[in-house]
Short mmCIF file of C-alpha atoms and ligand atoms in Angstrom, two decimals:
data_model
loop_
_atom_site.label_atom_id
_atom_site.label_comp_id
_atom_site.label_asym_id
_atom_site.label_seq_id
_atom_site.Cartn_x
_atom_site.Cartn_y
_atom_site.Cartn_z
CA UNK A 1 -26.82 74.63 205.25
CA UNK A 2 -23.27 73.36 204.88
CA UNK A 3 -21.66 73.96 201.47
CA UNK A 4 -21.48 70.94 199.08
CA UNK A 5 -17.86 70.19 198.19
CA UNK A 6 -16.01 67.28 196.66
CA UNK A 7 -14.93 66.28 200.15
CA UNK A 8 -18.45 66.40 201.58
CA UNK A 9 -19.69 64.20 198.69
CA UNK A 10 -16.89 61.67 199.19
CA UNK A 11 -17.52 61.63 202.95
CA UNK A 12 -21.25 61.09 202.42
CA UNK A 13 -20.32 58.11 200.21
CA UNK A 14 -18.89 56.39 203.31
CA UNK A 15 -16.19 54.49 201.41
CA UNK A 16 -18.42 53.64 198.38
CA UNK A 17 -17.54 54.76 194.87
CA UNK A 18 -19.18 57.91 193.56
CA UNK A 19 -19.09 58.39 189.82
CA UNK A 20 -17.20 61.31 188.32
CA UNK A 21 -20.32 62.23 186.37
CA UNK A 22 -22.43 62.47 189.51
CA UNK A 23 -19.79 64.59 191.25
CA UNK A 24 -19.45 66.96 188.32
CA UNK A 25 -23.25 67.38 188.20
CA UNK A 26 -23.54 68.03 191.93
CA UNK A 27 -20.69 70.54 191.94
CA UNK A 28 -21.66 71.98 188.58
CA UNK A 29 -18.11 71.74 187.21
CA UNK A 30 -16.44 69.73 184.43
CA UNK A 31 -14.98 66.20 184.90
CA UNK A 32 -11.51 67.70 184.43
CA UNK A 33 -12.19 70.19 187.23
CA UNK A 34 -13.28 67.28 189.46
CA UNK A 35 -10.02 65.49 188.70
CA UNK A 36 -8.03 68.65 189.59
CA UNK A 37 -9.87 68.91 192.92
CA UNK A 38 -9.12 65.24 193.63
CA UNK A 39 -5.40 65.89 193.07
CA UNK A 40 -5.56 68.89 195.40
CA UNK A 41 -7.13 66.83 198.19
CA UNK A 42 -4.53 64.11 197.67
CA UNK A 43 -1.81 66.72 198.04
CA UNK A 44 -3.31 67.57 201.45
CA UNK A 45 -3.02 63.94 202.57
CA UNK A 46 -6.47 62.52 201.66
CA UNK A 47 -6.31 59.04 200.15
CA UNK A 48 -8.72 58.82 197.22
CA UNK A 49 -9.05 55.77 195.02
CA UNK A 50 -10.01 56.42 191.39
CA UNK A 51 -11.32 53.46 189.35
CA UNK A 52 -12.51 53.91 185.78
CA UNK A 53 -16.26 53.31 185.30
CA UNK A 54 -16.78 53.24 189.09
CA UNK A 55 -15.60 56.66 190.15
CA UNK A 56 -13.90 57.91 193.29
CA UNK A 57 -13.94 56.77 196.87
CA UNK A 58 -12.42 58.12 200.07
CA UNK A 59 -9.96 55.66 201.62
CA UNK A 60 -8.33 57.77 204.32
CA UNK A 61 -8.05 61.25 205.75
CA UNK A 62 -5.02 63.20 206.92
CA UNK A 63 -4.62 63.48 210.66
CA UNK A 64 -3.80 67.14 210.06
CA UNK A 65 -6.57 69.70 210.18
CA UNK A 66 -7.54 71.09 206.80
CA UNK A 67 -9.44 74.14 205.61
CA UNK A 68 -11.26 71.93 203.07
CA UNK A 69 -12.75 69.90 205.87
CA UNK A 70 -13.33 72.65 208.40
CA UNK A 71 -14.82 75.51 206.43
CA UNK A 72 -17.81 73.74 204.81
CA UNK A 73 -18.81 72.30 208.17
CA UNK A 74 -18.91 75.66 209.95
CA UNK A 75 -22.43 76.98 210.37
CA UNK A 76 -21.43 80.23 212.01
CA UNK A 77 -21.90 83.82 210.90
CA UNK A 78 -18.54 85.21 212.00
CA UNK A 79 -16.72 82.85 214.33
CA UNK A 80 -13.98 80.94 212.51
CA UNK A 81 -14.95 82.37 209.12
CA UNK A 82 -11.60 84.15 208.81
CA UNK A 83 -9.53 81.06 209.59
CA UNK A 84 -5.78 80.42 209.53
CA UNK A 85 -4.21 77.01 210.03
CA UNK A 86 -0.55 77.03 210.98
CA UNK A 87 1.79 74.06 211.32
CA UNK A 88 4.09 75.38 214.05
CA UNK A 89 4.10 78.69 215.90
CA UNK A 90 5.38 79.85 219.28
CA UNK A 91 1.81 80.76 220.34
CA UNK A 92 -1.49 81.28 218.52
CA UNK A 93 -2.13 84.17 220.94
CA UNK A 94 0.63 86.20 219.29
CA UNK A 95 -0.57 85.28 215.80
CA UNK A 96 -4.05 86.63 216.56
CA UNK A 97 -2.68 89.74 218.25
CA UNK A 98 -0.76 90.55 215.07
CA UNK A 99 -3.91 90.05 212.98
CA UNK A 100 -5.96 92.16 215.41
CA UNK A 101 -3.49 95.04 215.13
CA UNK A 102 -3.76 94.79 211.33
CA UNK A 103 -7.55 95.21 211.62
CA UNK A 104 -8.77 91.60 211.22
CA UNK A 105 -12.47 91.17 211.95
CA UNK A 106 -14.10 89.74 215.05
CA UNK A 107 -14.29 85.96 214.86
CA UNK A 108 -10.83 85.58 213.28
CA UNK A 109 -9.45 82.22 214.38
CA UNK A 110 -5.91 80.85 214.30
CA UNK A 111 -5.33 77.15 214.92
CA UNK A 112 -1.89 75.55 215.19
CA UNK A 113 -0.93 71.90 214.91
CA UNK A 114 1.86 72.60 217.39
CA UNK A 115 2.99 75.45 219.66
CA UNK A 116 6.59 75.77 220.78
CA UNK A 117 5.97 78.39 223.53
CA UNK A 118 2.30 77.87 224.36
CA UNK A 119 1.37 79.83 227.47
CA UNK A 120 -1.21 79.34 230.20
CA UNK A 121 -2.65 81.44 232.99
CA UNK A 122 -0.44 82.78 235.81
CA UNK A 123 2.65 82.77 233.57
CA UNK A 124 2.74 78.99 233.16
CA UNK A 125 3.81 77.10 230.05
CA UNK A 126 1.23 75.14 228.05
CA UNK A 127 2.54 71.95 226.46
CA UNK A 128 1.14 71.73 222.91
CA UNK A 129 2.40 68.64 221.01
CA UNK A 130 1.83 68.31 217.25
CA UNK A 131 -1.44 67.02 215.83
CA UNK A 132 -2.99 65.78 219.06
CA UNK A 133 -4.74 68.73 220.63
CA UNK A 134 -6.66 71.84 219.78
CA UNK A 135 -4.48 74.90 220.24
CA UNK A 136 -6.36 77.93 218.96
CA UNK A 137 -7.06 81.61 219.56
CA UNK A 138 -10.16 83.61 218.68
CA UNK A 139 -10.42 87.38 218.19
CA UNK A 140 -13.29 89.23 219.87
CA UNK A 141 -14.13 92.92 219.69
CA UNK A 142 -17.03 93.24 222.15
CA UNK A 143 -18.53 96.69 222.73
CA UNK A 144 -18.00 96.51 226.51
CA UNK A 145 -15.67 98.31 228.95
CA UNK A 146 -12.48 96.59 230.13
CA UNK A 147 -13.80 95.85 233.62
CA UNK A 148 -16.44 93.55 232.10
CA UNK A 149 -13.94 91.22 230.41
CA UNK A 150 -14.02 88.62 233.24
CA UNK A 151 -17.58 87.90 232.03
CA UNK A 152 -16.16 86.70 228.71
CA UNK A 153 -13.71 84.42 230.49
CA UNK A 154 -16.67 82.64 232.03
CA UNK A 155 -18.64 82.65 228.77
CA UNK A 156 -15.72 80.92 227.03
CA UNK A 157 -15.70 78.18 229.65
CA UNK A 158 -19.42 77.52 229.19
CA UNK A 159 -19.04 77.41 225.40
CA UNK A 160 -16.21 74.88 225.51
CA UNK A 161 -17.85 72.75 228.14
CA UNK A 162 -21.09 72.55 226.11
CA UNK A 163 -19.28 71.62 222.90
CA UNK A 164 -17.08 68.99 224.51
CA UNK A 165 -19.88 67.31 226.46
CA UNK A 166 -22.10 67.26 223.35
CA UNK A 167 -19.44 65.42 221.36
CA UNK A 168 -18.14 63.07 224.06
CA UNK A 169 -21.05 62.78 226.54
CA UNK A 170 -18.51 63.47 229.31
CA UNK A 171 -19.69 65.19 232.45
CA UNK A 172 -17.62 68.38 232.58
CA UNK A 173 -17.19 70.64 235.57
CA UNK A 174 -15.95 74.23 235.43
CA UNK A 175 -13.40 75.23 238.05
CA UNK A 176 -13.35 79.01 238.53
CA UNK A 177 -12.72 80.89 236.41
CA UNK A 178 -12.42 78.69 233.33
CA UNK A 179 -10.64 75.36 233.79
CA UNK A 180 -12.59 72.37 232.47
CA UNK A 181 -12.28 69.23 234.56
CA UNK A 182 -13.51 65.65 234.33
CA UNK A 183 -13.32 63.65 237.56
CA UNK A 184 -10.99 66.27 239.02
CA UNK A 185 -8.52 66.22 236.11
CA UNK A 186 -8.01 69.10 233.70
CA UNK A 187 -8.93 68.57 230.04
CA UNK A 188 -8.86 72.16 228.87
CA UNK A 189 -7.67 75.64 229.81
CA UNK A 190 -8.57 79.08 228.54
CA UNK A 191 -6.43 82.21 228.50
CA UNK A 192 -7.93 85.65 227.84
CA UNK A 193 -5.58 88.45 226.86
CA UNK A 194 -6.91 91.95 226.31
CA UNK A 195 -5.66 95.08 224.61
CA UNK A 196 -7.06 98.36 225.87
CA UNK A 197 -6.47 102.07 225.82
CA UNK A 198 -7.49 103.57 229.15
CA UNK A 199 -10.89 102.03 229.90
CA UNK A 200 -11.60 101.44 226.18
CA UNK A 201 -11.29 97.82 225.15
CA UNK A 202 -9.61 97.38 221.76
CA UNK A 203 -9.87 93.60 221.47
CA UNK A 204 -9.71 90.30 223.33
CA UNK A 205 -7.79 87.20 222.30
CA UNK A 206 -9.38 84.04 223.69
CA UNK A 207 -6.82 81.23 223.77
CA UNK A 208 -8.19 77.73 224.06
CA UNK A 209 -6.15 74.61 224.75
CA UNK A 210 -7.89 71.24 224.70
CA UNK A 211 -6.15 67.94 225.35
CA UNK A 212 -8.03 65.99 222.69
CA UNK A 213 -6.02 62.95 221.55
CA UNK A 214 -2.98 63.18 223.80
CA UNK A 215 -1.64 59.96 225.29
CA UNK A 216 -0.40 59.63 228.85
CA UNK A 217 3.21 59.92 227.68
CA UNK A 218 2.44 63.33 226.14
CA UNK A 219 1.88 64.81 229.61
CA UNK A 220 4.79 65.64 231.90
CA UNK A 221 5.14 63.10 234.74
CA UNK A 222 4.03 65.61 237.40
CA UNK A 223 0.75 66.20 235.54
CA UNK A 224 -0.37 62.58 235.41
CA UNK A 225 -2.70 62.94 238.40
CA UNK A 226 -3.89 66.43 237.36
CA UNK A 227 -4.46 66.36 233.60
CA UNK A 228 -6.04 63.95 231.13
CA UNK A 229 -7.15 63.88 227.49
CA UNK A 230 -10.55 63.24 225.92
CA UNK A 231 -9.09 60.16 224.19
CA UNK A 232 -7.84 58.74 227.50
CA UNK A 233 -11.27 59.34 229.06
CA UNK A 234 -13.41 57.93 226.24
CA UNK A 235 -11.03 55.31 224.77
CA UNK A 236 -11.67 56.85 221.34
CA UNK A 237 -9.83 59.17 219.00
CA UNK A 238 -11.96 62.32 218.86
CA UNK A 239 -12.36 64.32 215.63
CA UNK A 240 -10.66 67.66 216.19
CA UNK A 241 -12.55 69.08 213.21
CA UNK A 242 -15.97 68.23 214.70
CA UNK A 243 -14.94 69.66 218.04
CA UNK A 244 -13.61 72.94 216.63
CA UNK A 245 -16.82 73.37 214.60
CA UNK A 246 -18.98 72.72 217.65
CA UNK A 247 -16.95 75.11 219.82
CA UNK A 248 -17.29 77.90 217.26
CA UNK A 249 -21.07 77.35 217.01
CA UNK A 250 -21.62 77.22 220.77
CA UNK A 251 -19.33 80.18 221.37
CA UNK A 252 -21.07 82.35 218.77
CA UNK A 253 -24.53 81.48 220.11
CA UNK A 254 -23.59 82.39 223.68
CA UNK A 255 -21.77 85.52 222.57
CA UNK A 256 -24.85 86.73 220.69
CA UNK A 257 -26.99 85.98 223.75
CA UNK A 258 -24.52 87.96 225.88
CA UNK A 259 -24.60 90.96 223.54
CA UNK A 260 -28.43 90.90 223.47
CA UNK A 261 -29.28 90.08 227.07
CA UNK A 262 -26.15 90.83 229.08
CA UNK A 263 -24.34 88.60 231.54
CA UNK A 264 -27.32 87.20 233.52
CA UNK A 265 -28.06 84.13 231.30
CA UNK A 266 -24.33 83.31 230.99
CA UNK A 267 -23.91 83.57 234.73
CA UNK A 268 -26.76 81.09 235.29
CA UNK A 269 -25.20 78.61 232.84
CA UNK A 270 -21.76 78.96 234.42
CA UNK A 271 -23.18 78.42 237.91
CA UNK A 272 -25.00 75.29 236.72
CA UNK A 273 -21.70 73.78 235.45
CA UNK A 274 -19.58 74.99 238.35
CA UNK A 275 -17.71 72.64 240.68
CA UNK A 276 -16.36 75.59 242.67
CA UNK A 277 -19.42 76.98 244.42
CA UNK A 278 -20.24 76.03 248.00
CA UNK A 279 -16.97 74.10 248.58
CA UNK A 280 -14.42 75.28 251.13
CA UNK A 281 -11.55 76.67 249.07
CA UNK A 282 -8.15 78.33 249.19
CA UNK A 283 -7.56 80.93 246.50
CA UNK A 284 -4.21 82.25 245.35
CA UNK A 285 -4.87 85.86 244.35
CA UNK A 286 -2.63 88.78 243.40
CA UNK A 287 -3.53 90.17 246.86
CA UNK A 288 -2.43 86.97 248.65
CA UNK A 289 -4.09 83.78 249.94
CA UNK A 290 -7.82 83.82 250.70
CA UNK A 291 -9.73 80.98 252.40
CA UNK A 292 -13.49 80.71 252.34
CA UNK A 293 -16.55 79.35 250.58
CA UNK A 294 -17.34 80.70 247.09
CA UNK A 295 -21.08 81.35 247.05
CA UNK A 296 -21.91 82.95 243.70
CA UNK A 297 -20.75 85.07 240.80
CA UNK A 298 -21.30 88.80 240.88
CA UNK A 299 -22.60 90.84 237.93
CA UNK A 300 -19.10 91.41 236.57
CA UNK A 301 -18.10 87.75 236.73
CA UNK A 302 -16.13 87.99 239.99
CA UNK A 303 -16.31 85.21 242.58
CA UNK A 304 -18.07 86.20 245.77
CA UNK A 305 -16.49 84.37 248.72
CA UNK A 306 -17.85 83.96 252.22
CA UNK A 307 -14.89 84.39 254.56
CA UNK A 308 -14.44 82.65 257.92
CA UNK A 309 -15.77 85.70 259.84
CA UNK A 310 -18.99 85.67 257.77
CA UNK A 311 -18.10 88.70 255.63
CA UNK A 312 -17.95 88.55 251.83
CA UNK A 313 -15.16 89.42 249.43
CA UNK A 314 -15.23 89.36 245.63
CA UNK A 315 -12.18 88.45 243.58
CA UNK A 316 -11.66 88.80 239.84
CA UNK A 317 -8.39 86.99 239.25
CA UNK A 318 -6.58 84.16 240.93
CA UNK A 319 -6.31 80.41 241.12
CA UNK A 320 -8.14 77.87 243.23
CA UNK A 321 -6.11 75.32 245.18
CA UNK A 322 -2.55 74.48 244.09
CA UNK A 323 -1.59 75.47 240.58
CA UNK A 324 -2.95 72.57 238.50
CA UNK A 325 -0.60 72.66 235.53
CA UNK A 326 2.77 73.86 236.75
C1 LIG B 401 -4.50 77.68 231.27
O1 LIG B 401 -5.28 76.83 231.69
O2 LIG B 401 -3.52 78.04 231.95
C2 LIG B 401 -4.78 78.31 229.92
C3 LIG B 401 -4.16 77.55 228.80
C4 LIG B 401 -4.40 78.17 227.44
C5 LIG B 401 -3.64 77.48 226.34
C6 LIG B 401 -4.02 77.99 224.98
S1 LIG B 401 -3.45 76.95 223.68
C7 LIG B 401 -3.86 78.14 222.47
C8 LIG B 401 -3.51 79.49 223.06
N1 LIG B 401 -2.12 79.80 222.79
C9 LIG B 401 -1.38 79.87 223.90
O3 LIG B 401 -0.16 80.13 223.95
N2 LIG B 401 -2.16 79.62 224.97
C10 LIG B 401 -3.53 79.39 224.60
#
């Protein structure tokens, strides 16, 4: 059950007045305490109208994310429970790494309104304008050896794709390993960074970038045919709060499944969402270019490719086709 807060009561009122007396009863606090909470929400950018004898009503919300709105909506055990919202940072990946080194628990989440040096896979930059996208990093401490971390890359893609399609009804395809595409254009990218000592995994930072409410002008010219936002696809402004909550819930569910049952169920889900399998493909790998037909995932999350001579080769890192977000 979500926690009852002043904000959840005002939101449930859907623009109608709710009396101060009713609020103080529901929250079990004094009328003065209610008034103090109203002032606090106003300071965060909520517009609340107070009329004597009628009560309070919610007139507008800030476009910025707020802990008041996010935390009571989260129905997770660990994921997002230790949550930091930051206005501007070079990269949420570095923020979470710092917290991880200081001993922060699994599930710690850092979300930024804006990143000034957001990074993507293969050393690329990730454009992260203020207030329009979801730029966040999640700390995981799975009890698995380092060579199994590609499995979590794929798990992250399934979690995001489920959450986004639930909220927007868009048909999302996963391009190996973890790009999310709609009609061939990228809406989201995931970056996994790991810290290990020898074969012992210390922690993983899962960076997620989702182009939620970006407009065409927010993308660099050369990306116009390759990237798109959820708002451009649906014609609607999407609630970043709802999406973050849904991602955390889906991610935690799949992560628990993975810890209980291993990679097999995740692999089946990934394969069902994949747009990579059984298509002739060129892969850019650290070992050079490989051409062939990806046929399946192996037990570690690598892509098993049928080469032109009929033999098979499995790769664990690389990029399909031309780099999509240069
Ligand atoms: C990619 O597709 O290349 C991965 C993009 C990952 C971007 C996210 S945004 C939040 C986190 N912080 C970063 O600097 N990068 C990731």
